[in-house]
Short mmCIF file of C-alpha atoms and ligand atoms in Angstrom, two decimals:
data_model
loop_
_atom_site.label_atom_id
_atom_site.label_comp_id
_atom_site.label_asym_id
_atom_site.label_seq_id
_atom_site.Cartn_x
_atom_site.Cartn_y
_atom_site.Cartn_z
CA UNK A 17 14.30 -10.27 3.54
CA UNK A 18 15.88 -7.68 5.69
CA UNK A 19 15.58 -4.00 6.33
CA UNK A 20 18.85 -1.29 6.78
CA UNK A 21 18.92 2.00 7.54
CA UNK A 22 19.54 4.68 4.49
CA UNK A 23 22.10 5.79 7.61
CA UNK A 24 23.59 2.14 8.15
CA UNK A 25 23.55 2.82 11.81
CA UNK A 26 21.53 -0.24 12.75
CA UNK A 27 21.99 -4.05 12.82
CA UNK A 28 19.08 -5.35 9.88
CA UNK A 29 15.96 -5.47 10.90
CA UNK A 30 13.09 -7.91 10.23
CA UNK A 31 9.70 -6.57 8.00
CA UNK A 32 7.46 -6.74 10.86
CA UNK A 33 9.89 -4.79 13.04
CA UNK A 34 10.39 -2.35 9.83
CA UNK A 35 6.79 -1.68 9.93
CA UNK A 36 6.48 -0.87 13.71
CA UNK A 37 8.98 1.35 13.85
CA UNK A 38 8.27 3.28 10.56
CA UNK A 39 11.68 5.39 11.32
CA UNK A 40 15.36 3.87 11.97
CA UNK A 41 16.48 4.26 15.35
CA UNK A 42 19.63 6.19 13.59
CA UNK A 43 16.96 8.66 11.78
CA UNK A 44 17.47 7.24 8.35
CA UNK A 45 14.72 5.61 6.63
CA UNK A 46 14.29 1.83 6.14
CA UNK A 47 15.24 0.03 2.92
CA UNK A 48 15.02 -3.78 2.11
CA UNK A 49 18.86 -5.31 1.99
CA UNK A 50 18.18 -6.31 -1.95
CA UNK A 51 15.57 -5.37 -4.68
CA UNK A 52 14.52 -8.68 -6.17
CA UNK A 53 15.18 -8.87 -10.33
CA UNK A 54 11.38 -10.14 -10.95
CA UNK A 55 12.42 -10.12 -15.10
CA UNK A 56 11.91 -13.60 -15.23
CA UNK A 57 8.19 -13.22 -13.82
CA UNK A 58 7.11 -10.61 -15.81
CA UNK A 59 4.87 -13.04 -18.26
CA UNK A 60 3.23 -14.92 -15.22
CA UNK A 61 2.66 -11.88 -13.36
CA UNK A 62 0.57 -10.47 -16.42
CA UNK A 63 -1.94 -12.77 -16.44
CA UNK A 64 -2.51 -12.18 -12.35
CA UNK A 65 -5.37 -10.16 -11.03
CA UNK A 66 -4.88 -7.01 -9.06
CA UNK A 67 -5.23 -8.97 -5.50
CA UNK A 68 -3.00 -11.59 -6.78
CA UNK A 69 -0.30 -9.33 -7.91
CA UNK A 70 -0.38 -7.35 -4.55
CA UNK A 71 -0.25 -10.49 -2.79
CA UNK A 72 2.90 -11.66 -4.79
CA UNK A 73 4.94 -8.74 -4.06
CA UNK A 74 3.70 -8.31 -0.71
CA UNK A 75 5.03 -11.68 0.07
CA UNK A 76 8.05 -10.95 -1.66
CA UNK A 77 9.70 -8.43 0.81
CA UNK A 78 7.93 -9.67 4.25
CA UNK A 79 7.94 -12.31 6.00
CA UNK A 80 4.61 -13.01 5.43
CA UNK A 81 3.27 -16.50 4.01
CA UNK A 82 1.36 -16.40 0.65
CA UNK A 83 -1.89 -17.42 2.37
CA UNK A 84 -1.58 -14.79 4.72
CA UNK A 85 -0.68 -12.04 2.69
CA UNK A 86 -3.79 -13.03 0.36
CA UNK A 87 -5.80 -12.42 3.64
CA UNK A 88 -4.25 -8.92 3.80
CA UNK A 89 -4.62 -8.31 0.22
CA UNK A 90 -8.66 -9.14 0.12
CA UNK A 91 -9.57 -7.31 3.50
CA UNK A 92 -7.65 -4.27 2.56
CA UNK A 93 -9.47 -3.65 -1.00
CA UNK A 94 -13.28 -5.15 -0.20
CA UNK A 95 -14.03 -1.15 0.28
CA UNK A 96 -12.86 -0.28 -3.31
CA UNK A 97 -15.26 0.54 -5.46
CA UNK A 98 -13.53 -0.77 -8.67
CA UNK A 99 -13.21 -4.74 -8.98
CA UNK A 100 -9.69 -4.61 -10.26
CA UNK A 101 -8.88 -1.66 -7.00
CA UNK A 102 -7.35 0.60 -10.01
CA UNK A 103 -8.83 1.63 -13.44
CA UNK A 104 -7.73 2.46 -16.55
CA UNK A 105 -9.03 5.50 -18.84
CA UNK A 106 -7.62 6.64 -22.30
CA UNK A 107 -8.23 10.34 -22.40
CA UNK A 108 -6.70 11.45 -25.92
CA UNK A 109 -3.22 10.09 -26.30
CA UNK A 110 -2.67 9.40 -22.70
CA UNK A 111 -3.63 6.45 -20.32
CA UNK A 112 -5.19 7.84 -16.93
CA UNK A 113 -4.27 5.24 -14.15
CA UNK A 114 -7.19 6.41 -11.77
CA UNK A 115 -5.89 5.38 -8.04
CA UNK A 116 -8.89 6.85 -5.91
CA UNK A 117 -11.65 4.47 -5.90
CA UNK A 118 -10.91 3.62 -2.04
CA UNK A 119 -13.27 4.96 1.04
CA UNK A 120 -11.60 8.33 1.09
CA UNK A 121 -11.37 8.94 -2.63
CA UNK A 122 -7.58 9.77 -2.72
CA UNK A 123 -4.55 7.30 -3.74
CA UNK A 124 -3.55 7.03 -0.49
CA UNK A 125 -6.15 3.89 0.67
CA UNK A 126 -4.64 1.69 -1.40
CA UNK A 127 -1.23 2.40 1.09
CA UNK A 128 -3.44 2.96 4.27
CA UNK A 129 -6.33 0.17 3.90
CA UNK A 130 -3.02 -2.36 3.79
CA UNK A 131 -1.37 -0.76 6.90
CA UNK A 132 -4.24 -0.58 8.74
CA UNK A 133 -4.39 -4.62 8.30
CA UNK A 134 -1.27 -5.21 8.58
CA UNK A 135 -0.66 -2.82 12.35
CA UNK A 136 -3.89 -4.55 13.61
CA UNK A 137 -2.56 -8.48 12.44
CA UNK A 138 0.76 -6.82 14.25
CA UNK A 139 -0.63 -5.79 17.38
CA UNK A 140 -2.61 -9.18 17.42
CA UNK A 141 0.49 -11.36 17.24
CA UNK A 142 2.44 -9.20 19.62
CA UNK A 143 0.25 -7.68 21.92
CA UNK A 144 -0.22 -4.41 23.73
CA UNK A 145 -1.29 -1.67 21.97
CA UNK A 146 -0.61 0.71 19.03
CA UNK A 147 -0.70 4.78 19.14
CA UNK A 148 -0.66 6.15 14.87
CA UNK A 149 1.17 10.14 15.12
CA UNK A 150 0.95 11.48 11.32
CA UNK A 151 1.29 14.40 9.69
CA UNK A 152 -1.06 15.37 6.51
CA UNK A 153 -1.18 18.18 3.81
CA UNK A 154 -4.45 16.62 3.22
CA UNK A 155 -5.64 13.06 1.91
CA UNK A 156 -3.25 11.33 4.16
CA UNK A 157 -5.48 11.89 7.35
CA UNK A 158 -8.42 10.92 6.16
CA UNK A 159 -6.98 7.79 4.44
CA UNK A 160 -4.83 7.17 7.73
CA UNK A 161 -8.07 7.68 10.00
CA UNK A 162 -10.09 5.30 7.55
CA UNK A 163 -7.84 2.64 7.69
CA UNK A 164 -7.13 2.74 11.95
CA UNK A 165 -10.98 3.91 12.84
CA UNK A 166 -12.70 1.11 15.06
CA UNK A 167 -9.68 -1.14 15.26
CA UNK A 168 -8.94 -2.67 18.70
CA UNK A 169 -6.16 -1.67 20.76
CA UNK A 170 -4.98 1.14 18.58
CA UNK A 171 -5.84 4.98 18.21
CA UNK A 172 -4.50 7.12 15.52
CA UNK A 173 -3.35 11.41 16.14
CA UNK A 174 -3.52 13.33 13.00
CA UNK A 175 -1.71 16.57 12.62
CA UNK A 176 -2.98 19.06 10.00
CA UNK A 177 -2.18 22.39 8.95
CA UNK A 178 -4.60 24.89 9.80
CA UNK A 179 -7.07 26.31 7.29
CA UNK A 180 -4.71 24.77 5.00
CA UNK A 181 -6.79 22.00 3.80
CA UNK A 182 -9.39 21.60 1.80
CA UNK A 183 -12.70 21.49 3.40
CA UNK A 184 -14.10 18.22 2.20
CA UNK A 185 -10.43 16.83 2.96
CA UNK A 186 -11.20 18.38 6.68
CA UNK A 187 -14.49 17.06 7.18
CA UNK A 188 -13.34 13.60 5.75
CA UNK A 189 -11.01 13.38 8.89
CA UNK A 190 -12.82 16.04 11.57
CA UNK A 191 -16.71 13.75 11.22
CA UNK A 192 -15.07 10.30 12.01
CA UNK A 193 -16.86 9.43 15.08
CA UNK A 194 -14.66 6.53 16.71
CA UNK A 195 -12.98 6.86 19.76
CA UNK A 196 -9.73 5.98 18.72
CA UNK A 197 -9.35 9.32 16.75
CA UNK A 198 -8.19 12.35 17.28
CA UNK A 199 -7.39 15.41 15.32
CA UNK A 200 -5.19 18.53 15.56
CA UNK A 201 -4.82 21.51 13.63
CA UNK A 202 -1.60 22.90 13.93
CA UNK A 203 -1.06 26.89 13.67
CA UNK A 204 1.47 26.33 10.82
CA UNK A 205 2.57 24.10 7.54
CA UNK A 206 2.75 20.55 6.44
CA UNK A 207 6.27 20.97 6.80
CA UNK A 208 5.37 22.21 10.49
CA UNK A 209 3.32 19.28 11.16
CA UNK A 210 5.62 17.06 9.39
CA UNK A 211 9.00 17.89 11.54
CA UNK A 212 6.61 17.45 15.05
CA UNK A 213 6.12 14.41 13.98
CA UNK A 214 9.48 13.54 13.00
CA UNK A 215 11.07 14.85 16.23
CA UNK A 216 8.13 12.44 18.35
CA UNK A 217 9.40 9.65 16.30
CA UNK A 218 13.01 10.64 17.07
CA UNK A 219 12.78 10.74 20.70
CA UNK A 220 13.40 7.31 21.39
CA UNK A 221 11.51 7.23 25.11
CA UNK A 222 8.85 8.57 24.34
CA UNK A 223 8.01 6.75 21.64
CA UNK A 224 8.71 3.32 23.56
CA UNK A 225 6.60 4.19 26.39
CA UNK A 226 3.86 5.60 23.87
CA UNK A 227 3.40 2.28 21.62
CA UNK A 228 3.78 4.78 18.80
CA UNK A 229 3.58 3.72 15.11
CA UNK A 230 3.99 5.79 12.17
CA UNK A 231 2.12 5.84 9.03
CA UNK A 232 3.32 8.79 7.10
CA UNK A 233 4.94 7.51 3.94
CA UNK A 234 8.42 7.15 5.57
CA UNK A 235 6.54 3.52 6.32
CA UNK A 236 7.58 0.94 4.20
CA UNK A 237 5.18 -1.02 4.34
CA UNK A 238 2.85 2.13 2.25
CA UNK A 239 6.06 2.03 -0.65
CA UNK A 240 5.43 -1.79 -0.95
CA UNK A 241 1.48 -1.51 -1.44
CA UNK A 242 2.42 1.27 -4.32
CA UNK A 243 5.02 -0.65 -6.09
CA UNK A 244 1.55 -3.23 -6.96
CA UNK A 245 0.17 -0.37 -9.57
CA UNK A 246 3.43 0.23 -11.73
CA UNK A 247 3.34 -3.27 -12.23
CA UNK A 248 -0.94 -3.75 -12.85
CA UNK A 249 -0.85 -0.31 -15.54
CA UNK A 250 2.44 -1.39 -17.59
CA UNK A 251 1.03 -5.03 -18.01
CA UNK A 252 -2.83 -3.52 -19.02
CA UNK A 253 -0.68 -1.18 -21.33
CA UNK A 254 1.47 -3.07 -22.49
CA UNK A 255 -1.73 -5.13 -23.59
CA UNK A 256 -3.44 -2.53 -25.44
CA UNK A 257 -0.48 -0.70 -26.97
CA UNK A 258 1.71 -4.25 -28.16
CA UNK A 259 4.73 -1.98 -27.16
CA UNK A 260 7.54 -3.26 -24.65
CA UNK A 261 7.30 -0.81 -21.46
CA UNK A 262 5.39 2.57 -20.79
CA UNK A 263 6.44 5.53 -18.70
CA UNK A 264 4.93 6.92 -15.79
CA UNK A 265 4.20 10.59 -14.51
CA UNK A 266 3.60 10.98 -10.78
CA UNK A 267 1.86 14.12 -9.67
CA UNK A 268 4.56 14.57 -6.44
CA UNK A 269 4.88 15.74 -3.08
CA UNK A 270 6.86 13.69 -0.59
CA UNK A 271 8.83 11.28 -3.35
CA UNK A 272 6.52 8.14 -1.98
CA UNK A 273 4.73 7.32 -5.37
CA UNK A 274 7.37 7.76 -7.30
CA UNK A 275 9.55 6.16 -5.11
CA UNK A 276 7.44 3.09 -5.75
CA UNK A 277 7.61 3.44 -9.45
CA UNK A 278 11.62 3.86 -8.89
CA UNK A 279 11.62 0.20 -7.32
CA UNK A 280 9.39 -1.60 -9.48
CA UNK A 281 11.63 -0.13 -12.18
CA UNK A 282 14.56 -1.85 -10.08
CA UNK A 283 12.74 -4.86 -10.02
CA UNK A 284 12.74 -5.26 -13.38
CA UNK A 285 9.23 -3.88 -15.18
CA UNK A 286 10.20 -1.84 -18.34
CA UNK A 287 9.34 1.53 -17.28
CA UNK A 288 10.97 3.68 -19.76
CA UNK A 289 10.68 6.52 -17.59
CA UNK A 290 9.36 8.05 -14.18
CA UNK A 291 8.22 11.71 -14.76
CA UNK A 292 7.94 13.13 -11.89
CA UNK A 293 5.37 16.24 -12.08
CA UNK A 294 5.35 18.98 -9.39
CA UNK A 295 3.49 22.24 -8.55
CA UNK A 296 4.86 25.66 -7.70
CA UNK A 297 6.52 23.84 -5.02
CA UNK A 298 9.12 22.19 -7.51
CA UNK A 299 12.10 21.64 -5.10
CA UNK A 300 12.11 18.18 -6.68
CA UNK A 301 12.18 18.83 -9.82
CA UNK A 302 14.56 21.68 -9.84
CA UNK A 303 16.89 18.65 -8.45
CA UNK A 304 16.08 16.51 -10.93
CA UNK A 305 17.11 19.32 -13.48
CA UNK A 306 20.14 21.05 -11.54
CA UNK A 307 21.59 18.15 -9.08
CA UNK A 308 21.07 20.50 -6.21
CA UNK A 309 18.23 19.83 -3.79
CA UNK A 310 17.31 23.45 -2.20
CA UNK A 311 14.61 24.63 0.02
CA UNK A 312 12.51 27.23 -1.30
CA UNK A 313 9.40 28.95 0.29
CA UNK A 314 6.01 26.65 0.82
CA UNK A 315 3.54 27.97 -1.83
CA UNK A 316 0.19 27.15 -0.69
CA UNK A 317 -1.64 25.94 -4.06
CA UNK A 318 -4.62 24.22 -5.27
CA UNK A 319 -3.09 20.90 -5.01
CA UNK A 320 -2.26 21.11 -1.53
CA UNK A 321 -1.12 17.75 -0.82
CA UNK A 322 1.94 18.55 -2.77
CA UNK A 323 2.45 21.77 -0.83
CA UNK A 324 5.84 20.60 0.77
CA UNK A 325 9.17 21.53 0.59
CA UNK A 326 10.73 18.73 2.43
CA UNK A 327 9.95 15.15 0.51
CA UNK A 328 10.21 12.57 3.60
CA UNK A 329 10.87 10.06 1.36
CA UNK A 330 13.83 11.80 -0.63
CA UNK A 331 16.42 10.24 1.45
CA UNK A 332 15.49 6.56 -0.01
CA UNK A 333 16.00 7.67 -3.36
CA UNK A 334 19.20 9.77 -2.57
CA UNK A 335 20.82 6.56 -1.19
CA UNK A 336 20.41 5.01 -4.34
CA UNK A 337 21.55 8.02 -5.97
CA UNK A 338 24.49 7.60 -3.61
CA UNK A 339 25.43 4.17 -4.80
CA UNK A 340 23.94 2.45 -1.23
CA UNK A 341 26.43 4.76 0.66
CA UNK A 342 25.54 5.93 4.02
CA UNK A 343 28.08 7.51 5.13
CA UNK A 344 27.71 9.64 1.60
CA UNK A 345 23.38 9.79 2.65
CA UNK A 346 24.59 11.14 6.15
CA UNK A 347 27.06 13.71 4.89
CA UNK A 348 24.40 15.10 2.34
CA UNK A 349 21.91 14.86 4.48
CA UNK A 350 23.63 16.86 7.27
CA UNK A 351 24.42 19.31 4.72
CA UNK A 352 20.62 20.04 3.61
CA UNK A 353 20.33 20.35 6.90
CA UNK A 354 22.62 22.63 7.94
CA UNK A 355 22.94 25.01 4.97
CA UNK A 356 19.22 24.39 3.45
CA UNK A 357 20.78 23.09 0.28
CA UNK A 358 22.98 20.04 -1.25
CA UNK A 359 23.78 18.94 -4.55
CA UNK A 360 25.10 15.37 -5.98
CA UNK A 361 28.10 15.00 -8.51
CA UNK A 362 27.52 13.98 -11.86
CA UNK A 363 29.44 13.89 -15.06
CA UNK A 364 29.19 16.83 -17.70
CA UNK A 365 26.70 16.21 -19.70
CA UNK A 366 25.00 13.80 -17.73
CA UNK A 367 21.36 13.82 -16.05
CA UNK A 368 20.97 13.82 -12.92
CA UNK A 369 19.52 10.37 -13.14
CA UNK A 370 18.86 8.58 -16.15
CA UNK A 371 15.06 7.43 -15.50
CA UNK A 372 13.94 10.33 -13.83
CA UNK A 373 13.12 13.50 -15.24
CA UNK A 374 10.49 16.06 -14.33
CA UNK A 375 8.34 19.32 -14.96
CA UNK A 376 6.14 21.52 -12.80
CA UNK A 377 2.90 23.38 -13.27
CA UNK A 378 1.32 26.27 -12.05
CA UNK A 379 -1.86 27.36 -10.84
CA UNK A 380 -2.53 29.02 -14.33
CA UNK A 381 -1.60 25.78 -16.37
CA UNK A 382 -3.15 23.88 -13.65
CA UNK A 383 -6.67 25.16 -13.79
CA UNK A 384 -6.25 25.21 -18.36
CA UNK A 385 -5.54 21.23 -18.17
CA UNK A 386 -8.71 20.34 -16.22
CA UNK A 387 -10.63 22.98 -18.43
CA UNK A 388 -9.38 21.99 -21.69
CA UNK A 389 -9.24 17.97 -20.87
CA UNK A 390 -12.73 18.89 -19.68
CA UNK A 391 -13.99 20.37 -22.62
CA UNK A 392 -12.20 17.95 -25.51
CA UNK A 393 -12.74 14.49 -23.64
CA UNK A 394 -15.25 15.28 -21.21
CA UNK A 395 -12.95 13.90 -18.45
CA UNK A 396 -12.41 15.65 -14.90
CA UNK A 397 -8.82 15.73 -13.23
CA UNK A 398 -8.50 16.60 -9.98
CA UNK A 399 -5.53 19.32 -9.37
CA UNK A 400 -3.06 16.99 -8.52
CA UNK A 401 -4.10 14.53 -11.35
CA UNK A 402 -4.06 17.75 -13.36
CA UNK A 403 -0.56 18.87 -12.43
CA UNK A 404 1.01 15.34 -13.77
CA UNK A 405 -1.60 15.59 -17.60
CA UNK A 406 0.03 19.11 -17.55
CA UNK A 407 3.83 18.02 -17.64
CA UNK A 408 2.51 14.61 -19.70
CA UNK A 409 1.53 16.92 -22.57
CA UNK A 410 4.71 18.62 -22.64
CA UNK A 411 6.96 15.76 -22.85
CA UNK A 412 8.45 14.71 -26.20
CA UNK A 413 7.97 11.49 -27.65
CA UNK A 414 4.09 11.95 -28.73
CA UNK A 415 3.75 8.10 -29.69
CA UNK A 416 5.10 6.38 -26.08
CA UNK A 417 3.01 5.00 -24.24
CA UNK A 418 2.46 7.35 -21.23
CA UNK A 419 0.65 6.13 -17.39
CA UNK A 420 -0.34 9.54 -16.05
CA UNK A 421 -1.22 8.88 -12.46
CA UNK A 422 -4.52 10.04 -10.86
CA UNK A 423 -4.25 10.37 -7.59
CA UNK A 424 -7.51 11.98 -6.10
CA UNK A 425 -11.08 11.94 -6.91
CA UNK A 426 -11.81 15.47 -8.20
CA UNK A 427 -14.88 15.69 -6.20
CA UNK A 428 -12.46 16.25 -2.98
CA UNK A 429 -11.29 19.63 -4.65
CA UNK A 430 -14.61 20.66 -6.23
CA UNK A 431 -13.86 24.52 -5.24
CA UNK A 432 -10.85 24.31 -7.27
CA UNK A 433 -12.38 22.54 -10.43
CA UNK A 434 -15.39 24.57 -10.10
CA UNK A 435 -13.07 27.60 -10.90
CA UNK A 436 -11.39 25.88 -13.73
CA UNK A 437 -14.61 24.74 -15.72
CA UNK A 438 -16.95 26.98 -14.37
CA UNK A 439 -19.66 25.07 -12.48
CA UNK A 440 -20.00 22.77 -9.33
CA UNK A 441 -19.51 19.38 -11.64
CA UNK A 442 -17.53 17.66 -9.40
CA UNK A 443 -19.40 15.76 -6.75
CA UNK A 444 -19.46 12.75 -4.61
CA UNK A 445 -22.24 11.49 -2.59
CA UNK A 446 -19.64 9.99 -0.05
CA UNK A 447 -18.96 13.93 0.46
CA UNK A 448 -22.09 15.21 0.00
CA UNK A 449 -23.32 13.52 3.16
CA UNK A 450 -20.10 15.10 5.41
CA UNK A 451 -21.11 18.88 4.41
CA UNK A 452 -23.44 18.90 7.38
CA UNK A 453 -21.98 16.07 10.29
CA UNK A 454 -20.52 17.68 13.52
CA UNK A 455 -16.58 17.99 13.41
CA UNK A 456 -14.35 17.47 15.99
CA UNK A 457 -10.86 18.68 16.07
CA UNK A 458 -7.96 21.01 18.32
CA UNK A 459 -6.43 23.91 17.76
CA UNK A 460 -2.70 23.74 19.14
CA UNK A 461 -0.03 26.13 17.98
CA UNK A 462 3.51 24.78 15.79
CA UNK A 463 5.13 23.53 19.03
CA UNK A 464 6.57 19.78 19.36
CA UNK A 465 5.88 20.73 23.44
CA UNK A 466 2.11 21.27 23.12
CA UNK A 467 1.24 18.43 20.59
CA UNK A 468 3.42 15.73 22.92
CA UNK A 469 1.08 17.45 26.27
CA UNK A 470 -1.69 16.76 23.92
CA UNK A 471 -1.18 13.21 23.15
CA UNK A 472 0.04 12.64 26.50
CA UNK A 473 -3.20 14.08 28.36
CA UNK A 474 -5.27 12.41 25.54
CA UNK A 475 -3.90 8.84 25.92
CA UNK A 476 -4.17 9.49 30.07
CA UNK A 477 -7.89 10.38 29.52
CA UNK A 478 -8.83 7.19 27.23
C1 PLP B 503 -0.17 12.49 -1.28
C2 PLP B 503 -0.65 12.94 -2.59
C3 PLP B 503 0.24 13.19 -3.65
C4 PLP B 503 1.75 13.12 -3.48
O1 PLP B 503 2.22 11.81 -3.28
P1 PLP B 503 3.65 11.56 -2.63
O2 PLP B 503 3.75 10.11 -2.42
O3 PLP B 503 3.67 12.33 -1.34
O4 PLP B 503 4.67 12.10 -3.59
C5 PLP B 503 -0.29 13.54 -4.87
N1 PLP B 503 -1.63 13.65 -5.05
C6 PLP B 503 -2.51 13.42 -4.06
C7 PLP B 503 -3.95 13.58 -4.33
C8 PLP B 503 -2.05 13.04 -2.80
O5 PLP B 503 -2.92 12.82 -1.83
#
C-alpha cells in the first residue's frame, strides 16, 4: 500500500518512508491510497486476540511481513498491564473501553510503544540516526519519551506548555533520566508548541540535516495502532449485547482517536456512530454542528490534553469530507488559514456528516459526571474520560450499545478528581514514586528561533 498527500503534491510514498517523515513534503498530511473493505473478515477477526488483531491490520497498510509485524505487536504491549492491552467495564448502561493500562497511564502508549518499535526497527534497517521534535498538551510527552527513552541512535525533544500541565503529567516526562531526552517548556500554548513544531518539520533543510522524525499524531503510523481498539470493543460488544454494531464516543482534542474510529468505520466494522465529545474548547464540535470550522480562544481546562484549538489531524478527515479532493483540502485549508475560519457545503437539511456527531462539556458538568458516576457505580473517570460519559448520557437512543472511550488513568489528574468527589482517591503507585525524583527541563520563550538554537546546541553537545 501507498501513502498521498491530503495536498496531492507528492509522488506516493512507501509506509516506511510515511513513517519517517511524519509530514508531506507539500505540508499536507499522509493518507494510505485505499481503505481496505475488511467486511468479509469481520467473523475471523472476532475470534483473534488483541496482539493478533493489531498484527493483522498492522500488516494490512505496511509493508511489513506478518511475522514481523507480530514482533512489533508483542514488544510494543509486554509493558501493559492488562493481558488483552485494553479492558472492558460496564458502568450503568454504558461500556467503558479503558485505553490506559500502558507505562504512562494515558491512551497514548498504545500509539507510542508501537512507534517507538517501529522508528528503532527503522533506523536499524536504514542506518544513521533519528532526532523525535513533539509537541504535548500533556500525555503525549510522557508516552512519546517512554516509548524513545534508552533506544540506540535516537533522542527525542519534547515541547510543553508552561505551567500548563498537570504536575504528575510533568514529572512523568521532566524525571526520565536517559540521555536521549530532553525537555522544554515553552512560555506559551499547545497550540504554541504545536505550530514550532510544525514550522521545524516544514523547513525542509533543517529537518534533513537533523535526522528529524515526528511523533505527534500527524504520524500515521499512531492512526494505524488506534484503528486496532474500534475493532477489539465492537467485537467484545457485539458479544455481550447480540446486537449488530455499537457506537463510539471519543473524548477529543487533535481529531487522532476519532480519526481512527472514522477508518475502521471505512473499513467496514459496524460502528453506528462516532461521537465525538469535546470540552470548552469545542471548535470541533461546533463544526460538526454548523459546517464551519472557526478558531476560538484556548480555554485552559481540567482536561488539558484537549486544550487545543487547532486539531492536527483535522485535515485527514476534511479530505474525506472533501470527496479525496486536494485541490478542494488546499483551498479550505488556505482559507482557515488566512481568515481563521472555513466552512464545507452541504445540502439543507443535511448533517454535516452522517456518522459523526458531537457534544461538549464543561468544567461544571465535567466535575458532576466523575462525582455522580463515582457515587452510583463506584467507578472513577478521569476528566477527559469524563468529558466523553458526559455527552454519552445525553445522547438519545438509551438502548444502543454505546463504547465510551477512556483515555487516561484518573490517577494522572488526581487534583482535578479530588475536587469533584472530594478526597485524594485517585492514586497510582507508578506516580506516587515521581512526586519526589529530580526534574530536568528548559525554560525557552514561544519562538521557533530559540527552540531550533536549542536543539541545535543540544544535538552539538551530545
Ligand atoms: C491526547 C488525549 C486526548 C485527545 O486525543 P486526540 O487523538 O488528540 O483527539 C484525549 N484524552 C487524553 C487523556 C489524551 O491524552
Amino acid at each position: 500500500m501507498n501513502y498521498v498527500s491530503t495536498r496531492g503534491g507528492i509522488e506516493p510514498m512507501s509506509f516506511k518512508d510515511t513513517v519517517m517523515s511524519g509530514l508531506a513534503a507539500d505540508g499536507g498530511l499522509l493518507l494510505p491510497d485505499e481503505i481496505p473493505d475488511v467486511s468479509d473478515r469481520l467473523a475471523d477477526w472476532q475470534k483473534l486476540t488483541y496482539r493478533e488483531l493489531a498484527t493483522e491490520i498492522i500488516a494490512l497498510y505496511s509493508s511489513i511481513s506478518s511475522k514481523d509485524a507480530a514482533a512489533l505487536v508483542h514488544r510494543s504491549y509486554s509493558a501493559f498491564s492488562e493481558p488483552e492491552v485494553v479492558r472492558m467495564v460496564a458502568v450503568g448502561d454504558l461500556q467503558i473501553l479503558e485505553l490506559f493500562h500502558g507505562p504512562t497511564l494515558s491512551f497514548k502508549d498504545i500509539a507510542l510503544q508501537f512507534l517507538g518499535n517501529l522508528f528503532e526497527a527503522l533506523v536499524e534497517e536504514r542506518g544513521g540516526e533519528l532526532n523525535i521534535v513533539v509537541a504535548t498538551s500533556g500525555d503525549t510527552g510522557s508516552a512519546a519519551i517512554h516509548g524513545v527513552r534508552g533506544r540506540e541512535n535516537m533522542r527525542i525533544f519534547v515541547l510543553h506548555p508552561h505551567g500548563r500541565v498537570s504536575p504528575s503529567q510533568r514529572r512523568q516526562m521532566t524525571t526520565v533520566s536517559n540521555e536521549n531526552v530532553f525537555n522544554v517548556a515553552i512560555d506559551g500554548t499547545f497550540d504554541d508548541c504545536q505550530g514550532i513544531v510544525k514550522s521545524i518539520f516544514t523547513d525542509l533543510p533543517f529537518k534533513t540535516r537533523y535526522s528529524l522524525g515526528a511523533v505527534n499524531s500527524i504520524n500515521w503510523a499512531r492512526i494505524l495502532a488506534q484503528i486496532v481498539y474500534y475493532f477489539f470493543a465492537a467485537f467484545r460488544t457485539m458479544e455481550s449485547t447480540g446486537l449488530e454494531g455499537a457506537r463510539f464516543v471519543v473524548p477529543t482534542g487533535n481529531f487522532g482517536d476519532i480519526f481512527a474510529g472514522y477508518l475502521a468505520r471505512k473499513m467496514g466494522l459496524p460502528v453506528t456512530r462516532l461521537v465525538l465529545a469535546t470540552n470548552e474548547n469545542d471548535i470541533l464540535s461546533r463544526f460538526f454542528e454548523s459546517g464551519t470550522y472557526a478558531l476560538g480562544e484556548v480555554h485552559t481546562t481540567i482536561s488539558p490534553s484537549m486544550d487545543i484549538q487547532v486539531a492536527s489531524n483535522f485535515e485527514r478527515y476534511l479530505y474525506y469530507r472533501l470527496n479525496g479532493d486536494p485541490a478542494a483540502v488546499g483551498r479550505a485549508m488556505a482559507q482557515f488559514r488566512d481568515s481563521g475560519s472555513m466552512t464545507v457545503e452541504r445540502q439543507a437539511g443535511e448533517p454535516v456528516d452522517e456518522w459523526i456527531s458531537s457534544g461538549s462539556a464543561d468544567t461544571q458538568q465535567t466535575l458532576e459526571v466523575i462525582r455522580s458516576t463515582y457515587k452510583d457505580h463506584g467507578y472513577l473517570l478521569d476528566p477527559h474520560s469524563a468529558v466523553g460519559v458526559h455527552v454519552a448520557l445525553s445522547l438519545e437512543g438509551a438502548g444502543e450499545p454505546t463504547i465510551c472511550l477512556a483515555t487516561a488513568h484518573p490517577a494522572k489528574f488526581s487534583e482535578s478528581i479530588g475536587r469533584a468527589v472530594g478526597s485524594k482517591v485517585a492514586r497510582h503507585e507508578m506516580l506516587d514514586r515521581l512526586t519526589d525524583m529530580p526534574e530536568q527541563f528548559t525554560v525557552l520563550p514561544s519562538s521557533l528561533v530559540a527552540v531550533r538554537g536549542w536543539i541545535e546546541e543540544s544535538l552539538s553537545a551530545g
